[in-house]
Each structure stands twice: as C-alpha cells, then as structure tokens.
CSV table of C-alpha atoms in Angstrom, one decimal:
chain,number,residue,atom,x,y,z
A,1480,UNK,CA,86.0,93.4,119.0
A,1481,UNK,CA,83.5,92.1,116.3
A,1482,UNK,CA,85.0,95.3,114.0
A,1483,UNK,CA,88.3,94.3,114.3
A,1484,UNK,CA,90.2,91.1,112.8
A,1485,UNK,CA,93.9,89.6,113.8
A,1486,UNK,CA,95.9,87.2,111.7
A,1487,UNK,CA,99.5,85.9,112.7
A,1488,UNK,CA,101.1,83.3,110.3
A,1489,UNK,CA,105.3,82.5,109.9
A,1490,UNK,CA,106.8,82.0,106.9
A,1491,UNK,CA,109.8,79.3,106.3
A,1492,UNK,CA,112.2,79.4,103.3
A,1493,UNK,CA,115.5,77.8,102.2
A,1494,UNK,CA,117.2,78.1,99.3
A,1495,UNK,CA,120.6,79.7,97.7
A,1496,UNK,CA,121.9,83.1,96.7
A,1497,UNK,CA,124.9,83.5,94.2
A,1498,UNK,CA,125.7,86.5,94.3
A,1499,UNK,CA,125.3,88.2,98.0
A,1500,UNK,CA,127.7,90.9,97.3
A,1501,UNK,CA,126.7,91.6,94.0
A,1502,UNK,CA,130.4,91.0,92.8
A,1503,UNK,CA,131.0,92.3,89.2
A,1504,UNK,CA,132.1,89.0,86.5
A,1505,UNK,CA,135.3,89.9,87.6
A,1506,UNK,CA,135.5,89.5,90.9
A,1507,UNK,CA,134.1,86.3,92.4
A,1508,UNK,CA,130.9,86.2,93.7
A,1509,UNK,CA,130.3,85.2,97.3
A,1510,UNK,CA,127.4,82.7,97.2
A,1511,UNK,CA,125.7,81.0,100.0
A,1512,UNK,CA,122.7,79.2,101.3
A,1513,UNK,CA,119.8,80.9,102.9
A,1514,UNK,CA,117.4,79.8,105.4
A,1515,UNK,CA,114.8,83.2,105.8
A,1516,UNK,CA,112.0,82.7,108.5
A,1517,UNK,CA,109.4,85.2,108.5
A,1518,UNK,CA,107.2,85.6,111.4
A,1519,UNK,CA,104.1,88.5,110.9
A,1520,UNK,CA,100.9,90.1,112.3
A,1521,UNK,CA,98.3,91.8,110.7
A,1522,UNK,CA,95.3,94.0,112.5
A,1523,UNK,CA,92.7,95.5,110.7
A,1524,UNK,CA,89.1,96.8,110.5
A,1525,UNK,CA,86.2,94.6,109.0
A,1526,UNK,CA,85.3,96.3,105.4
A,1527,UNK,CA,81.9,98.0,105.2
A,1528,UNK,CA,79.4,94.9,104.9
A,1529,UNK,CA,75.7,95.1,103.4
A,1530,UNK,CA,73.2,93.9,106.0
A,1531,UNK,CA,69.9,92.5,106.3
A,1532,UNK,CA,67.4,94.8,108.6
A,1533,UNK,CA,64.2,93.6,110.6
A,1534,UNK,CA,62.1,95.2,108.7
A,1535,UNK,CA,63.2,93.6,105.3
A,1536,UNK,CA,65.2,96.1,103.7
A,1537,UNK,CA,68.8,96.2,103.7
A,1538,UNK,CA,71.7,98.8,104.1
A,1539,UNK,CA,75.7,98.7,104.1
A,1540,UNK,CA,77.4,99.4,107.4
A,1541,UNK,CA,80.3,102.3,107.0
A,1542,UNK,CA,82.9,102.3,109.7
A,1543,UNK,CA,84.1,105.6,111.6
A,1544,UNK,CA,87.5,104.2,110.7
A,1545,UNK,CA,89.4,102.2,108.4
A,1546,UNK,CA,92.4,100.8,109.8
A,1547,UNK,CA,94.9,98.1,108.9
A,1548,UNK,CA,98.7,97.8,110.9
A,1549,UNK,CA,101.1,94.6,109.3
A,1550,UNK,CA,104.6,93.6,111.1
A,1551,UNK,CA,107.0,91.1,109.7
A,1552,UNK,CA,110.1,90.5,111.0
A,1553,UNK,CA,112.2,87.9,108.2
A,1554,UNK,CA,114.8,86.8,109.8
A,1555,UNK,CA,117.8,86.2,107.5
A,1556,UNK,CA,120.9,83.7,108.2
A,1557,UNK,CA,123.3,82.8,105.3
A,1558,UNK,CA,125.1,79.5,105.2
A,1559,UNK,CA,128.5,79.5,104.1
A,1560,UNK,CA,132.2,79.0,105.3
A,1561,UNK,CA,132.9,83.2,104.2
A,1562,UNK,CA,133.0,84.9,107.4
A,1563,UNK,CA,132.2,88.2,105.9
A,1564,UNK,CA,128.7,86.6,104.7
A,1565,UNK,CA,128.0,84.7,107.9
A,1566,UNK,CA,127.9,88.1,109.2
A,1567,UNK,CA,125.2,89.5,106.5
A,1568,UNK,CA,122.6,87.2,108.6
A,1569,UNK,CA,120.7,89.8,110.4
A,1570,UNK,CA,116.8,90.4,111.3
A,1571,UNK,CA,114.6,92.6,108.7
A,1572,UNK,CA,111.5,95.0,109.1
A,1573,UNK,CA,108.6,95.2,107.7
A,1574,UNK,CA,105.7,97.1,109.2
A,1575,UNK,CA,102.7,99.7,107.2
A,1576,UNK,CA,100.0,101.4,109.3
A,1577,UNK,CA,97.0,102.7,106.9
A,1578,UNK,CA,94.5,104.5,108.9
A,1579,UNK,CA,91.4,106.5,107.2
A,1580,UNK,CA,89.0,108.2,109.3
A,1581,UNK,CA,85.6,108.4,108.2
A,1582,UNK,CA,86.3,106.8,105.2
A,1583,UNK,CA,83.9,106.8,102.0
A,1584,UNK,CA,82.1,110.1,103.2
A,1585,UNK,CA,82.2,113.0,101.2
A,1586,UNK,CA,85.8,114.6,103.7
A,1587,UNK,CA,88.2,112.1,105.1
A,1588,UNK,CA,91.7,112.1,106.7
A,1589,UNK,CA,94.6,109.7,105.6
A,1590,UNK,CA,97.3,108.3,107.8
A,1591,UNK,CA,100.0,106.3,106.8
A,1592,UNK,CA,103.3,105.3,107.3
A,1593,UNK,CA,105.9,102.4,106.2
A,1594,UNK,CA,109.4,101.7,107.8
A,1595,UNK,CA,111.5,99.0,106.4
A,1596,UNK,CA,114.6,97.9,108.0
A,1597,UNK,CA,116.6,96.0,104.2
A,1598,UNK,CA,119.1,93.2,104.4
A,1599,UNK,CA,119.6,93.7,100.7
A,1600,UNK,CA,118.7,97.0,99.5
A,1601,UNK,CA,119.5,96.3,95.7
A,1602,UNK,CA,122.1,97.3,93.1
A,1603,UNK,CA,120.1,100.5,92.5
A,1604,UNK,CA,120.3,101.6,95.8
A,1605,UNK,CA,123.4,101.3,96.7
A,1606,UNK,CA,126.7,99.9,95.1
A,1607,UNK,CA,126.6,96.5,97.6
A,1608,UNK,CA,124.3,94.8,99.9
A,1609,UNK,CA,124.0,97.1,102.8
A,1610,UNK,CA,121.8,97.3,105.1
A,1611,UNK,CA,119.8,100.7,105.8
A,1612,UNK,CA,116.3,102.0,107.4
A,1613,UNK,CA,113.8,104.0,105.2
A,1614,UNK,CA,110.5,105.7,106.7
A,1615,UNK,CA,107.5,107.3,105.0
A,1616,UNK,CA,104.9,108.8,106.7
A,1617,UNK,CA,101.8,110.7,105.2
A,1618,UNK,CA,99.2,112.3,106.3
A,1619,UNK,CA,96.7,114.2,104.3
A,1620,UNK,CA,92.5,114.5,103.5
A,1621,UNK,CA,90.7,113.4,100.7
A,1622,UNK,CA,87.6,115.1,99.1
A,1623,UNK,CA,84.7,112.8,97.4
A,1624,UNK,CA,81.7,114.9,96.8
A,1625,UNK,CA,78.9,113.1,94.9
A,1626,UNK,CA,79.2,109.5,95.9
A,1627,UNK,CA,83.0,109.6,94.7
A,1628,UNK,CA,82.9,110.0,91.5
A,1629,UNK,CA,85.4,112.7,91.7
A,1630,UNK,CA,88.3,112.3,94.1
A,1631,UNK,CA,90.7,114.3,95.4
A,1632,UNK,CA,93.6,113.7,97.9
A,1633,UNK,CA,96.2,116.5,99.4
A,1634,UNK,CA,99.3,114.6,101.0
A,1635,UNK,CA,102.0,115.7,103.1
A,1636,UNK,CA,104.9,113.4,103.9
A,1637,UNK,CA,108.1,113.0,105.1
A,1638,UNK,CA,110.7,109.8,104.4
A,1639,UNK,CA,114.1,109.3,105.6
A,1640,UNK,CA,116.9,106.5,104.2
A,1641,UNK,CA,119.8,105.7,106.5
A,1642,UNK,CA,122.6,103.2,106.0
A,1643,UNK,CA,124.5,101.4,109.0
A,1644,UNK,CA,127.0,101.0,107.5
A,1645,UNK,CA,128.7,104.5,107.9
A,1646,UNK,CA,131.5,106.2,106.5
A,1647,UNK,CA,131.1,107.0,102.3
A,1648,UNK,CA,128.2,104.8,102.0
A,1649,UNK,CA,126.2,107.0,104.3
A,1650,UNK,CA,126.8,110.2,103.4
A,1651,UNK,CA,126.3,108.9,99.2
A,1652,UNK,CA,122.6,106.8,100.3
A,1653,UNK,CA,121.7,108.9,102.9
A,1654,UNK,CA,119.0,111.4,103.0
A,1655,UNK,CA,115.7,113.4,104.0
A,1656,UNK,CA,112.7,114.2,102.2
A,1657,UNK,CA,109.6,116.2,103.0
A,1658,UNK,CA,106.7,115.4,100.5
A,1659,UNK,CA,103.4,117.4,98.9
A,1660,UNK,CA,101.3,115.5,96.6
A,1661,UNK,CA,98.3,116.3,95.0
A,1662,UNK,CA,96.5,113.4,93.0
A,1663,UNK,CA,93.3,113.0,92.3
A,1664,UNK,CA,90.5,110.9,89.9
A,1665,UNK,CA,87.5,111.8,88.1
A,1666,UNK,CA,85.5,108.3,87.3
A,1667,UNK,CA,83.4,109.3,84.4
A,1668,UNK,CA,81.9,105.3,83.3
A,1669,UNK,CA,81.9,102.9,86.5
A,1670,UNK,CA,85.3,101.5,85.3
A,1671,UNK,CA,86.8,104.6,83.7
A,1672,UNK,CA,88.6,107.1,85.2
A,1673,UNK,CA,90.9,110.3,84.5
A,1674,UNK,CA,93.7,110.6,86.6
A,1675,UNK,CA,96.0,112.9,87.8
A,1676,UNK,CA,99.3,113.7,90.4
A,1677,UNK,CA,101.7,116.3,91.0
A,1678,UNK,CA,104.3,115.5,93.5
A,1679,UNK,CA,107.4,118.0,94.8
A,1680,UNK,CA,109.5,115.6,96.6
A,1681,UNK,CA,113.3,116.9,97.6
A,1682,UNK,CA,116.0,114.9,99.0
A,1683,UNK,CA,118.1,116.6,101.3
A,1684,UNK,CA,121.4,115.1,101.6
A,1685,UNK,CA,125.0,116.1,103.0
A,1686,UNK,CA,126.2,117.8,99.4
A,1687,UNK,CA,130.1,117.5,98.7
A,1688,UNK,CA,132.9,115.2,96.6
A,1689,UNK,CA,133.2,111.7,98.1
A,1690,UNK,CA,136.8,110.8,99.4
A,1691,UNK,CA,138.9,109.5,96.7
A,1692,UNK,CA,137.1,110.9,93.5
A,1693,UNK,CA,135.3,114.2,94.6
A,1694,UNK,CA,132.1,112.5,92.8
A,1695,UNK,CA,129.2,115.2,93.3
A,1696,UNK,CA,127.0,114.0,96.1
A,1697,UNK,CA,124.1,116.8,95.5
A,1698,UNK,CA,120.7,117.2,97.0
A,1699,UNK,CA,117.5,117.6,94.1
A,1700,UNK,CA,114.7,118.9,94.0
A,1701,UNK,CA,112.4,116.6,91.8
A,1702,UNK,CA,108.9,117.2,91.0
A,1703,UNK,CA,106.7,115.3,88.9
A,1704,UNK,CA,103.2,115.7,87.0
A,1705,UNK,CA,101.0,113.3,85.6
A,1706,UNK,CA,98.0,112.8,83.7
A,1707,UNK,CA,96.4,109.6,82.5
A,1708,UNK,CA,93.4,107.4,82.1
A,1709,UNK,CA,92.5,104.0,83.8
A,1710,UNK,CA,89.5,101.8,81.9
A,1711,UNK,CA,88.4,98.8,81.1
A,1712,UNK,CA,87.4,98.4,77.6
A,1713,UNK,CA,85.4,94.8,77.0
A,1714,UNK,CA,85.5,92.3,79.0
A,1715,UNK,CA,88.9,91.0,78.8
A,1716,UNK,CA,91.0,94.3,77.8
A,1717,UNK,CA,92.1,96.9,80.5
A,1718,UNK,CA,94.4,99.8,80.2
A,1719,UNK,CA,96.3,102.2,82.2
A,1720,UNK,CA,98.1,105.1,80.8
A,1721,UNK,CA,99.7,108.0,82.1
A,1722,UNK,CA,102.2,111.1,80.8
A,1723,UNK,CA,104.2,113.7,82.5
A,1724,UNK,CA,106.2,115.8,82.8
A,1725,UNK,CA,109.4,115.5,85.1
A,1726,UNK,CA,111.9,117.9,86.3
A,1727,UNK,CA,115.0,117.4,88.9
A,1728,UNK,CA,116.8,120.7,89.7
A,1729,UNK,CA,120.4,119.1,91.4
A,1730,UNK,CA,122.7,121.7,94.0
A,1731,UNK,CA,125.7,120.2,91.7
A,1732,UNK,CA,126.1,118.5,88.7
A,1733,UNK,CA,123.9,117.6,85.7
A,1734,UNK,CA,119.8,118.0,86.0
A,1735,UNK,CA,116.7,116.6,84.9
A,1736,UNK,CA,114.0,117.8,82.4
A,1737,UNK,CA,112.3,115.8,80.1
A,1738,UNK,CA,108.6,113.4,79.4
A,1739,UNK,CA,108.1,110.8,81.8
A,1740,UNK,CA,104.9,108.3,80.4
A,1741,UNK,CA,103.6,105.3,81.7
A,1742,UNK,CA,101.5,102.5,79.1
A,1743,UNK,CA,99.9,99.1,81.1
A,1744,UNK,CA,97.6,96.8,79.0
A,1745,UNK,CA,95.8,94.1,80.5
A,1746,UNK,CA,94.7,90.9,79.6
A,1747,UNK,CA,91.9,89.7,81.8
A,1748,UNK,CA,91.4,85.9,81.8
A,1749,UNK,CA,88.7,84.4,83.1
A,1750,UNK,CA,88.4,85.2,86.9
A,1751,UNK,CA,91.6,84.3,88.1
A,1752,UNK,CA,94.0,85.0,85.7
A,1753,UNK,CA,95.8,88.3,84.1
A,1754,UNK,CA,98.5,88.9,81.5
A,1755,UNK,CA,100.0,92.3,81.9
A,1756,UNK,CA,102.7,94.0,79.3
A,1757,UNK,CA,103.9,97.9,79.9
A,1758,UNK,CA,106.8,100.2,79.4
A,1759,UNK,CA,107.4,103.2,81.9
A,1760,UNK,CA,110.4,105.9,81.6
A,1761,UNK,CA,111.0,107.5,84.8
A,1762,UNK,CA,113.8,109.4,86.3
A,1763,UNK,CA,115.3,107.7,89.6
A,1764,UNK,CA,118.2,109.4,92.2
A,1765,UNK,CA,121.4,107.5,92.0
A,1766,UNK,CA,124.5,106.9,94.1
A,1767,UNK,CA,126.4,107.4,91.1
A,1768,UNK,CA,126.1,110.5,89.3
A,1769,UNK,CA,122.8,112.5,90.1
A,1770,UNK,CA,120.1,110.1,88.3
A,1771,UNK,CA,119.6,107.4,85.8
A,1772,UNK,CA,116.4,107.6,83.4
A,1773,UNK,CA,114.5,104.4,83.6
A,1774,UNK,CA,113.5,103.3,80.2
A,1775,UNK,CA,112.1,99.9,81.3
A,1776,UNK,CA,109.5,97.5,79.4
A,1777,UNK,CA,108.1,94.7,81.4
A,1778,UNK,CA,105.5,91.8,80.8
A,1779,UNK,CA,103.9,89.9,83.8
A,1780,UNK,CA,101.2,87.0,84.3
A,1781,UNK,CA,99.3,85.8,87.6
A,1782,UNK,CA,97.0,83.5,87.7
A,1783,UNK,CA,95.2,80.8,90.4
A,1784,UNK,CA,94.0,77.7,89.0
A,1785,UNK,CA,91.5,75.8,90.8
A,1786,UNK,CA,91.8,78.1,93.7
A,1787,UNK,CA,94.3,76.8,94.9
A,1788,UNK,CA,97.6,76.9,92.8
A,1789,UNK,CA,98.7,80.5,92.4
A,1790,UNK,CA,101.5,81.3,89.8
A,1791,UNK,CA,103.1,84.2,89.3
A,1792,UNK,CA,105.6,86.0,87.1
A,1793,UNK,CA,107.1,89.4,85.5
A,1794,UNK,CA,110.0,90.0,83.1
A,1795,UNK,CA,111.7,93.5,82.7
A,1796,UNK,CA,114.4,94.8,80.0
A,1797,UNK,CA,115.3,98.4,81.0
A,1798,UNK,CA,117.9,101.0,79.6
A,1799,UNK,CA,119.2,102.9,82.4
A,1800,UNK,CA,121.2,106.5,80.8
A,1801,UNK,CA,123.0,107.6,84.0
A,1802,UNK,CA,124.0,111.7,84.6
A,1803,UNK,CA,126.9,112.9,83.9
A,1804,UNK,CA,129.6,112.5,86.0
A,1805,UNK,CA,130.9,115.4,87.8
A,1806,UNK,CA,132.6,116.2,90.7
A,1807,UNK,CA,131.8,118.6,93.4
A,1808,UNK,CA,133.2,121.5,91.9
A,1809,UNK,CA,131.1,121.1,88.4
A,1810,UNK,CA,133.9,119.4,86.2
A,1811,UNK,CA,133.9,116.0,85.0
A,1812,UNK,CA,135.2,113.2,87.0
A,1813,UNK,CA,138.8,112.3,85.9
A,1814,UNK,CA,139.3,108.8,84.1
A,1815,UNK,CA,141.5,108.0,87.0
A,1816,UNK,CA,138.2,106.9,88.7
A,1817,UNK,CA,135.9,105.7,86.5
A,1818,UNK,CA,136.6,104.7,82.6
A,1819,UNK,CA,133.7,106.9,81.4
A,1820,UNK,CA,131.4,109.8,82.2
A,1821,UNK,CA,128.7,108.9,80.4
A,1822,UNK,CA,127.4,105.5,82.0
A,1823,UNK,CA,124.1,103.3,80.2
A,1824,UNK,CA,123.3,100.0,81.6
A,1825,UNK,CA,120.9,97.4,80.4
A,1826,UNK,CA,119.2,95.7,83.4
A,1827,UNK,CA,117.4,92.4,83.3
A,1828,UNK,CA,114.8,91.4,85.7
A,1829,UNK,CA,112.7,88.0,86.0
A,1830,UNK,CA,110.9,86.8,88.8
A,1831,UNK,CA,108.5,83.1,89.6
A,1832,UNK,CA,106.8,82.5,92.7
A,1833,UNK,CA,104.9,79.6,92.7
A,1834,UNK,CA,102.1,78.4,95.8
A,1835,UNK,CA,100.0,75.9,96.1
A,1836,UNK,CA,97.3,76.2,98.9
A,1837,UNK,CA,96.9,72.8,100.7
A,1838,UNK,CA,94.2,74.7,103.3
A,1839,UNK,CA,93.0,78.0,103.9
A,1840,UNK,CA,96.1,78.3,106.4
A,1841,UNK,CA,98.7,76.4,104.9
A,1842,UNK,CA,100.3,77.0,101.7
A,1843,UNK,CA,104.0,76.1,100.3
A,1844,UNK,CA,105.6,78.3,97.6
A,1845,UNK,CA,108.6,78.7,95.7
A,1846,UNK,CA,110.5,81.5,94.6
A,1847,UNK,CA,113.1,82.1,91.6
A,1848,UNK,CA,114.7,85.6,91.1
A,1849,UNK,CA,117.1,86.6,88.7
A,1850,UNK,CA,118.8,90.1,88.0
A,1851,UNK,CA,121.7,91.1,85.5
A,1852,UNK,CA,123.3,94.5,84.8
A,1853,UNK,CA,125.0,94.8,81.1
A,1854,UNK,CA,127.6,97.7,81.5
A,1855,UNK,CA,130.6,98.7,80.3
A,1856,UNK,CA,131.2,101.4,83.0
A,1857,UNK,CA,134.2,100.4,85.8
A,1858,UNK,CA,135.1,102.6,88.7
A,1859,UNK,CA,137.5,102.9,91.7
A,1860,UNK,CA,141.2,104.4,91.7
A,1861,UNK,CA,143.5,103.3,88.6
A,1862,UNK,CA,146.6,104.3,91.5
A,1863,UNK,CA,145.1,101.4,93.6
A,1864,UNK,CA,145.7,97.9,93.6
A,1865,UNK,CA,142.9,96.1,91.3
A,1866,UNK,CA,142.5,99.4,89.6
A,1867,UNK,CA,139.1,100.2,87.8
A,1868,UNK,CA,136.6,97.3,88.9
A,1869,UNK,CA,133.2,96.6,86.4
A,1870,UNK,CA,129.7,97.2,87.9
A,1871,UNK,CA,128.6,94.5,85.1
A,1872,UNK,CA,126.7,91.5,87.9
A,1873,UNK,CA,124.2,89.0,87.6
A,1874,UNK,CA,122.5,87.3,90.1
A,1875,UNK,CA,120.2,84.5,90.6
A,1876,UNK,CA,117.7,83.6,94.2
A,1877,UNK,CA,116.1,80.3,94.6
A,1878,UNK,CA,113.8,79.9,97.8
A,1879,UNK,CA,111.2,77.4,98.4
A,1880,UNK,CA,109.1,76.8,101.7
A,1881,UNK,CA,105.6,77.0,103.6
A,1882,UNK,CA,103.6,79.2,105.4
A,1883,UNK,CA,100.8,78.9,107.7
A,1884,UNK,CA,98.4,82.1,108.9
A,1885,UNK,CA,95.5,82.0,111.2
C-alpha cells in the first residue's frame, strides 16, 4: 500500500562481556566473548504529509490510523570454555505494536503493547542474569479539543514479568500488574507546556518468606502523581521539570511515602547535537527488601556530525537507600542472612555508542557499557559453606559491528 512502509535490516556484533553473572569482587567473574546478531522488521503508517492540490492551494493528509509494529529477534551466543555460560546463549525478543485510531482529531483511541523476552535482565532486576518475559499492554482514548492545545489521555494496562528460571527466583521477580493512568498536557506557548500524570499501578505477587531467610516477598500498591513543565527557553536552552508525590502501600514489610521530582536541562547545539544533565528520585520495587529510592544524577551528549557520524553518551551516579529488611512475619531479617538491614548502594553507569553511516542502509557502530555497584551489604546463610557473599560487582560490555536496513 502507498500508506504503508516496511523496513527489514540485521544487526551484527562481537565483542566481550566480563562479568556475565554479575559475580561480586569476591567471587570470580565469568567472562566471555559475544557474538549478538540481530535480525528486525518494522511496519508502519506514512505520517500525515502536506500536499499540493489542482487548484493551487494546499492541505495536509490525516490518516484514519496511525500504526507502527517493530520485531527483533537478537540472538545471543557466548564464547567461552564455562559450560554454565555456553548455556546463557539463547534468542531474545523484542517486539512494540503502537496503534492510534483517528489520530490528531479532537477523540482518539490508543493501543499499545511491548513484550520483551531478556537474556540479561540487569542487577536491579534480579540478583543474576536470568532470563524472564515481561508484557505491557494499554489501551486507552485521548481528548484534544482545540487543535491540541490541551491534551488529555485515560490509560488502562495490564503487564506481567515471568522468570524461567523457577524455583525462588520466580516467586521473588515474578508478578502481575493492572494499570490506570491519567496524564495529560496543556501547551500554553508553541514550545511550552504544563504537564501532568497520576498512575495506580499494583504488583500482585505470591506474598510469603523465601526458603532459607523468610525475606518478605510482598505485593504493593504504588501510586504516583506528577506535575511539571516542558519549555524551551532561547534557542539553545530547554528544560523539563516535574514533582510528585509517591506512595507504595506493601502487604508486609516497610512502605513508601515521600517527594519524587524530576529536573532535565538541555543544551541544544546547533542542529544535530544536545548536551543533557538531570537528577531524578524515584522509588523502584526490589527483589531485596520492598524498594530502593533512586536518587540518581545523570549527564548525557548525542550528537551527528556531518550527517553521518553519530555519537552518543550518558553517565549516571545514583544512591540507592533500600527498605528495611523484614521477614514475612514483620520482624527484621536475622544477621544470619544478610550482615545488615539497612542496605545503600552507590551505582555507576556509563555508556558510548559510536556509528558512522557509510550509506543510507549501512552503518557500523560500536558500543562500550560499564556498570558498578559500591555496597557494603552481603547476603546468603552464615551456616553454609562461603557464608555471607557481597553484592558489591562491576562490569564492563564492549561490542562493535554493522548493520544494514532496507
């Protein structure tokens, strides 16, 4: 159809991972080459266009429907003599389906939803690489009387997170979680706008004590409200700013109630080029404990030179305050399983990607990543060999390939 484009490309990469385990300093890590191919699709709608009439005057199409579907599939194989990494190589998802009907009219109706099948969830998510599913659909209608100026979108949803692994893993990571979400925007100069969102989100999950320590493992019931302002102020200074406040009510253990804020400045240069710096403080469910409050500053720069060489990166210092510790039956967790009941990390972040475009279709890119937790806390069972082991990690990701897309 002449409404409708498709673009396939595949991604190459190799590189090496030190860390695939996320092994504490005192263990040793597990490193390994990696060799990630990446094959996607994409689908989509043509954007409302401005066309030229017979008669001289002009007008801007606006499609019935807005829609855009994306599938990857990376494939991920590790390189190493460890068996138990060898068996880490494994085939990701990665699809989004964004569907708007009659979009940019004064009522619309929103569609969405994002699955993700992770090969490396992250050291927030889960204590080790495992792999799990998470969904998120949403559906919802937006208002925009007036040519938009005012906005307002009413979202229901519903996401799921499962990890394959089984056993405690599962029934610590895994979970349910309907969704309402009321946001909205009132655009007040072309490039101003006051903001807003309330979302009740709660995450339904198998509450207990886990097997050896009788942690809590608690559902919550979070809900968050914001209000905030997006401009730019000259031509080279834009801001984003946002307050809250955030509340988690837990079935066991400690809760949540306190100011969440976001602060973004921008530094626009020239046409290709921006220099971000921000701080947010958030609160985020945790497999240890009920939550850890994000206090996490961050500074990042993008820019494409020529047209054709794109660079790219962000830095983030955060101090993560973990919940107390408690076990299912509301008292602390005894020092024979952790060392402390009142955990704080400091978490580094720091991330290049480099590409440089040799065509429209063909590009090759390189990619450095680089994460470190600073912690004193140490867990498992002090009657068990090896005792207390640290959650204190650092880990570094070097990847460099090509890409083509038609």
């Amino acid at each position: 159809s002449d409404s409708v484009v498709f673009h396939a490309g595949i991604a190459v990469e190799g590189g090496y991972d030190t860390n695939v385990f996320y092994n504490p300093s005192e263990v040793a890590a597990s490193g390994a080459g990696r060799l990630r191919i990446t094959p996607q699709v994409a689908l989509a709608t043509l954007p409302a266009q401005r066309i030229e009439n017979p008669d001289g005057t002009s007008s801007t199409t606006n499609p019935t429907v807005d829609f855009r579907l994306q599938i990857a599939a990376p494939y991920n194989q590790y390189l190493s003599d460890n068996s138990a990494v060898m068996d880490k190589s494994d085939v990701g998802i990665q699809t989004v389906l964004d569907l708007v009907v009659y979009p940019r009219r004064t009522w619309s109706f929103i569609l969405r939803d994002t699955y993700t099948r992770t090969l490396d969830p992250g050291n927030n998510a889960s204590p080790q690489n495992y792999n799990r599913d998470y969904n998120d659909a949403e559906i919802g209608v937006r208002w925009a009387p007036g040519g938009g100026a005012l906005e307002l979108n009413l979202l229901a949803g519903f996401a799921f997170n499962f990890y394959e692994t089984g056993g405690m893993i599962s029934r610590s990571g895994d979970f349910l979680s309907p969704r309402v979400d009321l946001n909205g925007r009132w655009r007040f100069f072309p490039n101003t706008a006051l903001t807003f969102q309330t979302t009740f989100a709660p995450v339904i999950k198998d509450n207990g004590g886990r097997d050896v320590s009788n942690m809590a493992i608690s559902s919550s019931y979070p809900i968050r409200s914001w209000v905030g302002m997006n401009g730019q102020w000259t031509p080279i200074i834009a801001t984003q700013l946002r307050v809250g406040y955030g509340a988690g009510l837990y079935d066991l253990g400690e809760d949540f109630e306190s100011v969440i804020a976001q602060a973004e400045i921008d530094f626009i240069i020239g046409a290709n080029g921006r220099l971000k710096l921000g701080f947010i403080r958030d609160f985020v469910d945790s497999y240890f404990s009920n939550f850890y409050v994000r206090n996490e500053a961050y500074l990042g720069w993008d820019h494409l030179f020529g047209g054709v060489f794109l660079v790219g990166t962000k830095v983030g210092v955060s101090y993560d305050q973990y919940a107390t510790a408690y076990q299912a039956d509301n008292t602390l967790v005894s020092t024979a399983y952790i060392n402390m009941t009142e955990r704080a990390d400091v978490r580094l972040r720091a991330s290049l990607f480099l590409e440089y475009r040799l065509k429209d279709w063909l590009g090759f890119n390189a990619t450095v990543s680089y994460e470190q937790s600073i912690t004193d806390f140490a867990q498992g069972d002090t009657s068990a060999p090896g005792g207390l082991i640290g959650e204190d990690y650092w880990k570094l990701v070097a990847m460099a390939g090509a890409r083509v897309i038609y």
